[in-house]
Amino acid sequence: ETGVTQTPRHLVMGMTNKKSLKCEQHLGHNAMYWYKQSAKKPLELMFVYNFKEQTENNSVPSRFSPECPNSSHLFLHLHTLQPEDSALYLCASSRTDRDTEAFFGQGTRLTVV
Amino acid sequence: KNQVEQSPQSLIILEGKNCTLQCNYTVSPFSNLRWYKQDTGRGPVSLTIMTFSENTKSNGRYTATLDADTKQSSLHITASQLSDSASYICVVSYRGSTLGRLYFGRGTQLTVWP
């Protein structure tokens, strides 16, 4: 295990549902990230948090709402998603947002129906 | 435009054979290049990091090379095993970047058959 835990591993939700993804890291890192991984596409950065503060929002639609209550926990709140939002959502952490090594969680496979 | 291109997109080899995966990049100024292995349904795990001054680095049966002049890297896998079946992702960062400025390739999907 990499020290970054994501739950749930799989999620199926309707377009009108509200759900949340959870990420927890046990590495003592100060930066956390959400990535989206779609089939045959490179990983897409969504959000960056450093010391609980959001430092980057990569033009993500408002139907994705991140929350970082402390340096160890990161959430991604989902509401009124579209089928094209179906993907693997990966959480990652690093010592600081200047560090170039990412430690990834196992991801949440999201299917929007 | 900063980009990372990997080839081939997919590869099938028999167990015990060797293979080489390619990564070409245009990211500049260059800081480092990492190869990640991503098993199906799991997150990527770092295999090796190459900095500007390094040409070759090994991690067990994995050997990465870097030619900073031609902006090319390769990952050579020796004596492949079934557990090597995975997606291999090349990630390049530029000097002064944060994790938010990494450039990811699409990955090479490797399948090892018995």
PDB file of C-alpha atoms in Angstrom:
ATOM      1  CA  GLU A   1       0.000   0.000   0.000  1.00  0.00           C
ATOM      2  CA  THR A   2       1.195   3.495  -0.771  1.00  0.00           C
ATOM      3  CA  GLY A   3      -0.149   5.198   2.331  1.00  0.00           C
ATOM      4  CA  VAL A   4      -2.936   6.961   0.448  1.00  0.00           C
ATOM      5  CA  THR A   5      -6.353   5.413   0.903  1.00  0.00           C
ATOM      6  CA  GLN A   6      -9.406   6.213  -1.170  1.00  0.00           C
ATOM      7  CA  THR A   7     -13.007   5.234  -0.557  1.00  0.00           C
ATOM      8  CA  PRO A   8     -15.151   3.983  -2.049  1.00  0.00           C
ATOM      9  CA  ARG A   9     -13.270   1.932  -4.634  1.00  0.00           C
ATOM     10  CA  HIS A  10     -16.281   1.814  -6.915  1.00  0.00           C
ATOM     11  CA  LEU A  11     -19.283   4.117  -7.182  1.00  0.00           C
ATOM     12  CA  VAL A  12     -22.299   4.109  -9.456  1.00  0.00           C
ATOM     13  CA  MET A  13     -24.510   7.162  -9.265  1.00  0.00           C
ATOM     14  CA  GLY A  14     -27.381   8.717 -11.121  1.00  0.00           C
ATOM     15  CA  MET A  15     -27.145  12.151 -12.623  1.00  0.00           C
ATOM     16  CA  THR A  16     -29.325  13.628  -9.877  1.00  0.00           C
ATOM     17  CA  ASN A  17     -27.476  12.032  -6.966  1.00  0.00           C
ATOM     18  CA  LYS A  18     -25.053  13.647  -4.545  1.00  0.00           C
ATOM     19  CA  LYS A  19     -22.079  11.612  -3.418  1.00  0.00           C
ATOM     20  CA  SER A  20     -18.624  12.199  -1.970  1.00  0.00           C
ATOM     21  CA  LEU A  21     -15.230  10.628  -2.550  1.00  0.00           C
ATOM     22  CA  LYS A  22     -12.836  10.420   0.359  1.00  0.00           C
ATOM     23  CA  CYS A  23      -9.065  10.370   0.452  1.00  0.00           C
ATOM     24  CA  GLU A  24      -6.796   9.959   3.468  1.00  0.00           C
ATOM     25  CA  GLN A  25      -3.021   9.953   3.530  1.00  0.00           C
ATOM     26  CA  HIS A  26      -0.843   8.566   6.317  1.00  0.00           C
ATOM     27  CA  LEU A  27       2.477   9.877   4.981  1.00  0.00           C
ATOM     28  CA  GLY A  28       2.664  13.175   6.815  1.00  0.00           C
ATOM     29  CA  HIS A  29       2.453  15.093   3.548  1.00  0.00           C
ATOM     30  CA  ASN A  30       1.223  18.640   3.248  1.00  0.00           C
ATOM     31  CA  ALA A  31      -0.060  18.692  -0.322  1.00  0.00           C
ATOM     32  CA  MET A  32      -2.973  16.719  -1.744  1.00  0.00           C
ATOM     33  CA  TYR A  33      -4.432  16.470  -5.224  1.00  0.00           C
ATOM     34  CA  TRP A  34      -7.368  15.181  -7.223  1.00  0.00           C
ATOM     35  CA  TYR A  35      -6.761  13.763 -10.675  1.00  0.00           C
ATOM     36  CA  LYS A  36      -9.191  12.418 -13.266  1.00  0.00           C
ATOM     37  CA  GLN A  37      -8.132   9.512 -15.438  1.00  0.00           C
ATOM     38  CA  SER A  38     -10.260   8.733 -18.480  1.00  0.00           C
ATOM     39  CA  ALA A  39      -9.641   5.902 -20.905  1.00  0.00           C
ATOM     40  CA  LYS A  40      -6.797   6.543 -23.360  1.00  0.00           C
ATOM     41  CA  LYS A  41      -6.174  10.055 -21.977  1.00  0.00           C
ATOM     42  CA  PRO A  42      -3.381  11.385 -19.771  1.00  0.00           C
ATOM     43  CA  LEU A  43      -4.104  12.076 -16.132  1.00  0.00           C
ATOM     44  CA  GLU A  44      -5.841  15.415 -15.743  1.00  0.00           C
ATOM     45  CA  LEU A  45      -5.127  17.533 -12.694  1.00  0.00           C
ATOM     46  CA  MET A  46      -8.305  18.822 -11.061  1.00  0.00           C
ATOM     47  CA  PHE A  47      -7.402  20.452  -7.746  1.00  0.00           C
ATOM     48  CA  VAL A  48      -4.333  21.133  -5.617  1.00  0.00           C
ATOM     49  CA  TYR A  49      -4.313  21.769  -1.877  1.00  0.00           C
ATOM     50  CA  ASN A  50      -1.251  22.834   0.060  1.00  0.00           C
ATOM     51  CA  PHE A  51      -1.482  23.077   3.849  1.00  0.00           C
ATOM     52  CA  LYS A  52      -5.295  22.827   3.529  1.00  0.00           C
ATOM     53  CA  GLU A  53      -5.492  25.784   1.175  1.00  0.00           C
ATOM     54  CA  GLN A  54      -6.615  25.322  -2.416  1.00  0.00           C
ATOM     55  CA  THR A  55      -3.821  26.523  -4.671  1.00  0.00           C
ATOM     56  CA  GLU A  56      -5.131  25.363  -8.000  1.00  0.00           C
ATOM     57  CA  ASN A  57      -8.451  24.694  -9.673  1.00  0.00           C
ATOM     58  CA  ASN A  58      -7.809  23.478 -13.174  1.00  0.00           C
ATOM     59  CA  SER A  59     -11.013  24.886 -14.671  1.00  0.00           C
ATOM     60  CA  VAL A  60     -13.078  22.110 -13.140  1.00  0.00           C
ATOM     61  CA  PRO A  61     -16.896  22.387 -13.452  1.00  0.00           C
ATOM     62  CA  SER A  62     -18.685  23.426 -10.289  1.00  0.00           C
ATOM     63  CA  ARG A  63     -20.467  20.078 -10.079  1.00  0.00           C
ATOM     64  CA  PHE A  64     -17.155  18.899  -8.556  1.00  0.00           C
ATOM     65  CA  SER A  65     -16.551  20.501  -5.168  1.00  0.00           C
ATOM     66  CA  PRO A  66     -13.388  19.702  -3.188  1.00  0.00           C
ATOM     67  CA  GLU A  67     -12.946  19.982   0.541  1.00  0.00           C
ATOM     68  CA  CYS A  68      -9.751  19.711   2.562  1.00  0.00           C
ATOM     69  CA  PRO A  69     -10.430  19.897   6.315  1.00  0.00           C
ATOM     70  CA  ASN A  70      -6.798  19.111   7.211  1.00  0.00           C
ATOM     71  CA  SER A  71      -3.574  18.037   5.532  1.00  0.00           C
ATOM     72  CA  SER A  72      -4.448  14.354   5.852  1.00  0.00           C
ATOM     73  CA  HIS A  73      -7.946  14.330   4.416  1.00  0.00           C
ATOM     74  CA  LEU A  74      -9.389  15.358   1.091  1.00  0.00           C
ATOM     75  CA  PHE A  75     -12.915  15.026  -0.212  1.00  0.00           C
ATOM     76  CA  LEU A  76     -14.506  15.453  -3.608  1.00  0.00           C
ATOM     77  CA  HIS A  77     -18.215  16.225  -3.445  1.00  0.00           C
ATOM     78  CA  LEU A  78     -20.177  15.287  -6.534  1.00  0.00           C
ATOM     79  CA  HIS A  79     -23.588  16.518  -7.635  1.00  0.00           C
ATOM     80  CA  THR A  80     -25.589  16.514 -10.873  1.00  0.00           C
ATOM     81  CA  LEU A  81     -22.828  14.761 -12.766  1.00  0.00           C
ATOM     82  CA  GLN A  82     -22.916  13.832 -16.432  1.00  0.00           C
ATOM     83  CA  PRO A  83     -22.167  10.437 -18.010  1.00  0.00           C
ATOM     84  CA  GLU A  84     -18.925  11.865 -19.444  1.00  0.00           C
ATOM     85  CA  ASP A  85     -17.736  12.358 -15.864  1.00  0.00           C
ATOM     86  CA  SER A  86     -17.400   8.584 -15.561  1.00  0.00           C
ATOM     87  CA  ALA A  87     -13.710   7.914 -14.941  1.00  0.00           C
ATOM     88  CA  LEU A  88     -11.135   6.800 -12.402  1.00  0.00           C
ATOM     89  CA  TYR A  89     -10.599   9.548  -9.830  1.00  0.00           C
ATOM     90  CA  LEU A  90      -7.190   9.450  -8.235  1.00  0.00           C
ATOM     91  CA  CYS A  91      -6.071  11.188  -5.094  1.00  0.00           C
ATOM     92  CA  ALA A  92      -2.387  11.889  -4.597  1.00  0.00           C
ATOM     93  CA  SER A  93      -0.173  13.495  -1.989  1.00  0.00           C
ATOM     94  CA  SER A  94       3.335  14.883  -1.781  1.00  0.00           C
ATOM     95  CA  ARG A  95       5.531  16.358   0.929  1.00  0.00           C
ATOM     96  CA  THR A  96       4.862  19.858  -0.367  1.00  0.00           C
ATOM     97  CA  ASP A  97       3.428  21.251  -3.565  1.00  0.00           C
ATOM     98  CA  ARG A  98       7.029  21.860  -4.718  1.00  0.00           C
ATOM     99  CA  ASP A  99       7.843  18.154  -4.608  1.00  0.00           C
ATOM    100  CA  THR A 100       7.547  16.363  -7.959  1.00  0.00           C
ATOM    101  CA  GLU A 101       6.945  12.873  -6.613  1.00  0.00           C
ATOM    102  CA  ALA A 102       3.309  11.927  -6.235  1.00  0.00           C
ATOM    103  CA  PHE A 103       2.022   9.102  -4.086  1.00  0.00           C
ATOM    104  CA  PHE A 104      -1.283   7.917  -5.468  1.00  0.00           C
ATOM    105  CA  GLY A 105      -4.241   6.209  -3.918  1.00  0.00           C
ATOM    106  CA  GLN A 106      -5.899   3.269  -5.632  1.00  0.00           C
ATOM    107  CA  GLY A 107      -8.608   5.434  -7.084  1.00  0.00           C
ATOM    108  CA  THR A 108     -12.380   5.460  -7.166  1.00  0.00           C
ATOM    109  CA  ARG A 109     -13.958   4.051 -10.306  1.00  0.00           C
ATOM    110  CA  LEU A 110     -16.972   6.313 -10.877  1.00  0.00           C
ATOM    111  CA  THR A 111     -19.797   5.441 -13.244  1.00  0.00           C
ATOM    112  CA  VAL A 112     -22.533   7.992 -13.877  1.00  0.00           C
ATOM    113  CA  VAL A 113     -25.752   6.530 -15.252  1.00  0.00           C
TER     114      VAL A 113
ATOM    115  CA  LYS B   1       3.664  23.376 -26.302  1.00  0.00           C
ATOM    116  CA  ASN B   2       4.803  21.070 -23.530  1.00  0.00           C
ATOM    117  CA  GLN B   3       3.899  17.485 -24.355  1.00  0.00           C
ATOM    118  CA  VAL B   4       4.757  13.902 -23.494  1.00  0.00           C
ATOM    119  CA  GLU B   5       4.275  11.197 -26.102  1.00  0.00           C
ATOM    120  CA  GLN B   6       4.589   7.496 -25.396  1.00  0.00           C
ATOM    121  CA  SER B   7       4.907   4.578 -27.742  1.00  0.00           C
ATOM    122  CA  PRO B   8       3.709   2.044 -28.403  1.00  0.00           C
ATOM    123  CA  GLN B   9       0.178   2.595 -27.129  1.00  0.00           C
ATOM    124  CA  SER B  10      -0.069  -1.110 -26.313  1.00  0.00           C
ATOM    125  CA  LEU B  11       2.257  -4.079 -26.396  1.00  0.00           C
ATOM    126  CA  ILE B  12       1.853  -7.824 -25.977  1.00  0.00           C
ATOM    127  CA  ILE B  13       4.844 -10.025 -25.202  1.00  0.00           C
ATOM    128  CA  LEU B  14       5.422 -13.545 -23.985  1.00  0.00           C
ATOM    129  CA  GLU B  15       6.595 -14.233 -20.478  1.00  0.00           C
ATOM    130  CA  GLY B  16      10.367 -14.202 -20.196  1.00  0.00           C
ATOM    131  CA  LYS B  17      10.896 -11.857 -23.142  1.00  0.00           C
ATOM    132  CA  ASN B  18      12.346  -8.349 -22.958  1.00  0.00           C
ATOM    133  CA  CYS B  19      10.659  -5.162 -24.121  1.00  0.00           C
ATOM    134  CA  THR B  20      11.343  -1.448 -24.403  1.00  0.00           C
ATOM    135  CA  LEU B  21       8.865   1.370 -23.963  1.00  0.00           C
ATOM    136  CA  GLN B  22       9.507   4.841 -25.351  1.00  0.00           C
ATOM    137  CA  CYS B  23       8.798   8.344 -24.109  1.00  0.00           C
ATOM    138  CA  ASN B  24       9.454  11.530 -26.079  1.00  0.00           C
ATOM    139  CA  TYR B  25       8.877  14.920 -24.534  1.00  0.00           C
ATOM    140  CA  THR B  26       9.021  18.578 -25.418  1.00  0.00           C
ATOM    141  CA  VAL B  27       8.801  19.885 -21.840  1.00  0.00           C
ATOM    142  CA  SER B  28      11.273  22.685 -21.252  1.00  0.00           C
ATOM    143  CA  PRO B  29      13.131  23.620 -19.143  1.00  0.00           C
ATOM    144  CA  PHE B  30      13.417  20.013 -18.013  1.00  0.00           C
ATOM    145  CA  SER B  31      13.641  19.028 -14.341  1.00  0.00           C
ATOM    146  CA  ASN B  32      13.072  15.293 -14.100  1.00  0.00           C
ATOM    147  CA  LEU B  33      11.302  12.370 -15.666  1.00  0.00           C
ATOM    148  CA  ARG B  34       9.555   9.571 -13.824  1.00  0.00           C
ATOM    149  CA  TRP B  35       8.218   6.248 -14.945  1.00  0.00           C
ATOM    150  CA  TYR B  36       5.147   4.996 -13.131  1.00  0.00           C
ATOM    151  CA  LYS B  37       3.567   1.550 -13.207  1.00  0.00           C
ATOM    152  CA  GLN B  38      -0.192   1.384 -12.913  1.00  0.00           C
ATOM    153  CA  ASP B  39      -1.829  -1.982 -12.354  1.00  0.00           C
ATOM    154  CA  THR B  40      -5.423  -2.328 -13.500  1.00  0.00           C
ATOM    155  CA  GLY B  41      -7.782  -0.719 -11.029  1.00  0.00           C
ATOM    156  CA  ARG B  42      -4.998   0.734  -8.915  1.00  0.00           C
ATOM    157  CA  GLY B  43      -3.134   4.009  -8.627  1.00  0.00           C
ATOM    158  CA  PRO B  44       0.241   4.624 -10.311  1.00  0.00           C
ATOM    159  CA  VAL B  45       3.395   3.694  -8.414  1.00  0.00           C
ATOM    160  CA  SER B  46       6.750   5.327  -9.118  1.00  0.00           C
ATOM    161  CA  LEU B  47       9.403   3.022 -10.624  1.00  0.00           C
ATOM    162  CA  THR B  48      12.270   5.376 -11.227  1.00  0.00           C
ATOM    163  CA  ILE B  49      13.241   9.026 -11.552  1.00  0.00           C
ATOM    164  CA  MET B  50      15.707  10.424 -14.054  1.00  0.00           C
ATOM    165  CA  THR B  51      17.301  13.835 -13.653  1.00  0.00           C
ATOM    166  CA  PHE B  52      19.111  15.861 -16.299  1.00  0.00           C
ATOM    167  CA  SER B  53      22.539  14.441 -15.498  1.00  0.00           C
ATOM    168  CA  GLU B  54      21.517  10.792 -15.384  1.00  0.00           C
ATOM    169  CA  ASN B  55      21.668   8.535 -18.425  1.00  0.00           C
ATOM    170  CA  THR B  56      20.722   5.165 -16.978  1.00  0.00           C
ATOM    171  CA  LYS B  57      19.089   3.948 -13.825  1.00  0.00           C
ATOM    172  CA  SER B  58      17.985   0.457 -12.859  1.00  0.00           C
ATOM    173  CA  ASN B  59      15.360  -0.823 -10.470  1.00  0.00           C
ATOM    174  CA  GLY B  60      15.487  -4.606 -10.499  1.00  0.00           C
ATOM    175  CA  ARG B  61      14.412  -5.803 -13.934  1.00  0.00           C
ATOM    176  CA  TYR B  62      13.497  -2.256 -14.975  1.00  0.00           C
ATOM    177  CA  THR B  63      16.124  -0.030 -16.584  1.00  0.00           C
ATOM    178  CA  ALA B  64      15.348   3.530 -17.569  1.00  0.00           C
ATOM    179  CA  THR B  65      17.472   5.623 -19.899  1.00  0.00           C
ATOM    180  CA  LEU B  66      17.414   9.314 -20.626  1.00  0.00           C
ATOM    181  CA  ASP B  67      18.846  11.340 -23.485  1.00  0.00           C
ATOM    182  CA  ALA B  68      18.275  14.935 -22.491  1.00  0.00           C
ATOM    183  CA  ASP B  69      19.648  16.206 -25.795  1.00  0.00           C
ATOM    184  CA  THR B  70      17.075  14.394 -27.910  1.00  0.00           C
ATOM    185  CA  LYS B  71      14.465  14.550 -25.140  1.00  0.00           C
ATOM    186  CA  GLN B  72      13.854  10.837 -25.170  1.00  0.00           C
ATOM    187  CA  SER B  73      13.564   8.238 -22.452  1.00  0.00           C
ATOM    188  CA  SER B  74      13.057   4.513 -22.548  1.00  0.00           C
ATOM    189  CA  LEU B  75      12.040   1.881 -20.041  1.00  0.00           C
ATOM    190  CA  HIS B  76      13.498  -1.554 -20.648  1.00  0.00           C
ATOM    191  CA  ILE B  77      11.967  -4.556 -18.936  1.00  0.00           C
ATOM    192  CA  THR B  78      14.084  -7.683 -18.762  1.00  0.00           C
ATOM    193  CA  ALA B  79      12.806 -11.245 -18.437  1.00  0.00           C
ATOM    194  CA  SER B  80       9.185 -10.149 -18.244  1.00  0.00           C
ATOM    195  CA  GLN B  81       6.786 -11.698 -15.751  1.00  0.00           C
ATOM    196  CA  LEU B  82       3.019 -11.944 -15.735  1.00  0.00           C
ATOM    197  CA  SER B  83       2.961  -9.352 -12.958  1.00  0.00           C
ATOM    198  CA  ASP B  84       4.535  -6.828 -15.328  1.00  0.00           C
ATOM    199  CA  SER B  85       1.194  -6.555 -17.116  1.00  0.00           C
ATOM    200  CA  ALA B  86       0.189  -2.959 -16.432  1.00  0.00           C
ATOM    201  CA  SER B  87       0.128   0.534 -17.871  1.00  0.00           C
ATOM    202  CA  TYR B  88       3.471   2.348 -17.790  1.00  0.00           C
ATOM    203  CA  ILE B  89       3.210   6.109 -17.596  1.00  0.00           C
ATOM    204  CA  CYS B  90       5.940   8.620 -18.343  1.00  0.00           C
ATOM    205  CA  VAL B  91       5.713  11.853 -16.339  1.00  0.00           C
ATOM    206  CA  VAL B  92       7.891  14.894 -16.989  1.00  0.00           C
ATOM    207  CA  SER B  93       8.255  17.936 -14.776  1.00  0.00           C
ATOM    208  CA  TYR B  94       9.844  21.208 -15.693  1.00  0.00           C
ATOM    209  CA  ARG B  95      12.289  23.111 -13.575  1.00  0.00           C
ATOM    210  CA  GLY B  96      10.617  25.062 -10.831  1.00  0.00           C
ATOM    211  CA  SER B  97       7.381  23.184 -11.139  1.00  0.00           C
ATOM    212  CA  THR B  98       5.063  22.032  -8.464  1.00  0.00           C
ATOM    213  CA  LEU B  99       3.171  18.803  -8.708  1.00  0.00           C
ATOM    214  CA  GLY B 100       0.499  20.815 -10.435  1.00  0.00           C
ATOM    215  CA  ARG B 101       2.823  21.314 -13.391  1.00  0.00           C
ATOM    216  CA  LEU B 102       3.599  17.734 -14.288  1.00  0.00           C
ATOM    217  CA  TYR B 103       3.053  16.502 -17.820  1.00  0.00           C
ATOM    218  CA  PHE B 104       1.675  12.999 -18.161  1.00  0.00           C
ATOM    219  CA  GLY B 105       1.901  10.661 -21.124  1.00  0.00           C
ATOM    220  CA  ARG B 106      -1.081   8.511 -22.101  1.00  0.00           C
ATOM    221  CA  GLY B 107       0.773   5.399 -21.019  1.00  0.00           C
ATOM    222  CA  THR B 108       1.774   2.138 -22.703  1.00  0.00           C
ATOM    223  CA  GLN B 109      -0.456  -0.813 -21.893  1.00  0.00           C
ATOM    224  CA  LEU B 110       1.779  -3.875 -21.531  1.00  0.00           C
ATOM    225  CA  THR B 111       0.318  -7.372 -21.513  1.00  0.00           C
ATOM    226  CA  VAL B 112       2.513 -10.343 -20.696  1.00  0.00           C
ATOM    227  CA  TRP B 113       1.166 -13.717 -21.826  1.00  0.00           C
ATOM    228  CA  PRO B 114       2.247 -17.039 -20.343  1.00  0.00           C
TER     229      PRO B 114
END
